[in-house]
Each structure stands twice: as structure tokens, then as C-alpha cells.
């Protein structure tokens, strides 16, 4: 047993080093302490595909006409509200003037000024008819008193009563006519608004900021 132990201790490795020798120590590494800091990490994803716009819209003029200006071209970066297309406004401007003239004419007949509301009693035609009715009514009351005194004849009394009734009907007709004209004014103002919208639609603007494709 003792001879076997001596034999083992006398063995060497293939590179000539003793099997029982210790490995050389590792070189020292210099380290320094650092404070831990929390910060976001930027991540990148590599992919192949097609880019799609977050928002896209097809724009076109809402009125028919001749295009007179296209101030931007494909690929142009535009801001919201920038003019893209202009359509000739000649026809729509004429429509606006015509509609405004019709509305102004009706308003003048009703005695209305901008910002005022309808007062049937203040309409010139109604005032004239009302004055005629009041005059006929006063004349009838005078004749009726004279008839009671037997100063005038029954035929003259009947004639004055007929005139008063005719004046009353004209007064009521004038009131109704004023109301109908006011409805016509409302319709004329609606046509003005439509014509103004059509005029505004001759200019096509960018609905949002982006690139013209």
C-alpha cells in the first residue's frame, strides 16, 4: 500500500506539470460601485411592410364648375385649412346677389330692418288698411246716430255699413298678407344661406394637416 502511494505522487501530466500542483491565481479585476438609475429603454422592431396614414380623406368640390386654381401638388405637406382647389365663383356669386336682393325686397315691404322681428301692426300696408277701416267705422257710427234721429235715409246707412265691412275685410286681408310675406321672407333667407354655402364650397380646403397624395 505504501509503494502504491509513492507511485501515485510521482506521476506527472502530459504537459510535464505535476498532477498535484495548484492552478495559477486569476488576475485581479478593478471594479467601481455605481448608483442604480431607473430609465426607459428604447426598443426597436425591425419589420417589412407598407406604411398607412393614420387619417386619410378624399376631398372634392361640392359644387359643379370650372376649376380655376390648384395651388398645391402631390407630395406637398399642408396644414389644416389650406386651400387645395378653387372653383370659379362667378355663378354662385350671382346666385348670392339674387337671393339677397329678393330677401331685401320682401323685408322692405314688411318694414323690417336687419335684426328686427315682425310686428304685423307696423307693416305699412297693414297700417294703411287699418286707417281706412277706422275711418269707415267712424263714419258708420256717425251715420247710425243720424239714422236714429231720422236725419239720413236707410239706404245711406246701408251704404256706409257696406263700406265699413269692405274696409274691415281689406284690413284683415292686409294682416294675412303680411304674415304670408313674412313666411316668404323666411324662405328667401334660407335661399340666401344656401347660396352663401355654395359660394363657400367653391374653395376646397384641407380637412386636417398632412401630405397631399
mmCIF file of N, CA, C and O in Angstrom, residues 5-21:
data_model
loop_
_atom_site.group_PDB
_atom_site.id
_atom_site.type_symbol
_atom_site.label_atom_id
_atom_site.label_comp_id
_atom_site.label_asym_id
_atom_site.label_seq_id
_atom_site.Cartn_x
_atom_site.Cartn_y
_atom_site.Cartn_z
ATOM 1 N N UNK A 5 1.158 4.455 -3.003
ATOM 2 C CA UNK A 5 1.035 5.870 -2.708
ATOM 3 C C UNK A 5 2.230 6.638 -3.270
ATOM 4 O O UNK A 5 2.066 7.718 -3.810
ATOM 5 N N UNK A 6 3.398 6.111 -3.168
ATOM 6 C CA UNK A 6 4.583 6.779 -3.696
ATOM 7 C C UNK A 6 4.506 6.859 -5.203
ATOM 8 O O UNK A 6 4.893 7.851 -5.807
ATOM 9 N N UNK A 7 4.023 5.824 -5.820
ATOM 10 C CA UNK A 7 3.909 5.807 -7.277
ATOM 11 C C UNK A 7 2.920 6.855 -7.760
ATOM 12 O O UNK A 7 3.149 7.541 -8.744
ATOM 13 N N UNK A 8 1.844 7.015 -7.046
ATOM 14 C CA UNK A 8 0.825 7.995 -7.440
ATOM 15 C C UNK A 8 1.351 9.400 -7.312
ATOM 16 O O UNK A 8 1.145 10.250 -8.167
ATOM 17 N N UNK A 9 2.080 9.658 -6.248
ATOM 18 C CA UNK A 9 2.594 11.011 -6.060
ATOM 19 C C UNK A 9 3.672 11.353 -7.055
ATOM 20 O O UNK A 9 3.967 12.510 -7.299
ATOM 21 N N UNK A 10 4.325 10.335 -7.620
ATOM 22 C CA UNK A 10 5.377 10.613 -8.568
ATOM 23 C C UNK A 10 4.906 10.753 -9.996
ATOM 24 O O UNK A 10 5.723 10.982 -10.867
ATOM 25 N N UNK A 11 3.632 10.614 -10.276
ATOM 26 C CA UNK A 11 3.099 10.737 -11.675
ATOM 27 C C UNK A 11 3.012 12.189 -12.097
ATOM 28 O O UNK A 11 2.786 13.096 -11.287
ATOM 29 N N UNK A 12 3.116 12.437 -13.396
ATOM 30 C CA UNK A 12 3.009 13.792 -13.981
ATOM 31 C C UNK A 12 1.995 13.792 -15.105
ATOM 32 O O UNK A 12 1.657 12.745 -15.663
ATOM 33 N N UNK A 13 1.558 14.961 -15.489
ATOM 34 C CA UNK A 13 0.589 15.100 -16.591
ATOM 35 C C UNK A 13 1.305 15.117 -17.917
ATOM 36 O O UNK A 13 2.533 15.130 -17.961
ATOM 37 N N UNK A 14 0.532 15.154 -19.010
ATOM 38 C CA UNK A 14 1.122 15.088 -20.340
ATOM 39 C C UNK A 14 1.955 16.303 -20.648
ATOM 40 O O UNK A 14 2.884 16.255 -21.434
ATOM 41 N N UNK A 15 1.650 17.503 -20.032
ATOM 42 C CA UNK A 15 2.439 18.693 -20.342
ATOM 43 C C UNK A 15 3.622 18.857 -19.425
ATOM 44 O O UNK A 15 4.257 19.894 -19.380
ATOM 45 N N UNK A 16 3.860 17.871 -18.614
ATOM 46 C CA UNK A 16 5.037 17.891 -17.777
ATOM 47 C C UNK A 16 4.803 18.461 -16.403
ATOM 48 O O UNK A 16 5.718 18.511 -15.599
ATOM 49 N N UNK A 17 3.602 18.927 -16.093
ATOM 50 C CA UNK A 17 3.327 19.517 -14.793
ATOM 51 C C UNK A 17 2.894 18.445 -13.845
ATOM 52 O O UNK A 17 2.311 17.442 -14.239
ATOM 53 N N UNK A 18 3.167 18.671 -12.647
ATOM 54 C CA UNK A 18 2.779 17.709 -11.627
ATOM 55 C C UNK A 18 1.294 17.682 -11.498
ATOM 56 O O UNK A 18 0.614 18.724 -11.541
ATOM 57 N N UNK A 19 0.717 16.495 -11.344
ATOM 58 C CA UNK A 19 -0.739 16.361 -11.241
ATOM 59 C C UNK A 19 -1.241 17.006 -9.993
ATOM 60 O O UNK A 19 -2.394 17.405 -9.906
ATOM 61 N N UNK A 20 -0.443 17.147 -9.003
ATOM 62 C CA UNK A 20 -0.939 17.717 -7.754
ATOM 63 C C UNK A 20 -0.667 19.192 -7.611
ATOM 64 O O UNK A 20 -0.950 19.753 -6.557
ATOM 65 N N UNK A 21 -0.093 19.894 -8.618
ATOM 66 C CA UNK A 21 0.220 21.319 -8.485
ATOM 67 C C UNK A 21 -1.025 22.179 -8.616
ATOM 68 O O UNK A 21 -1.927 21.852 -9.385
#
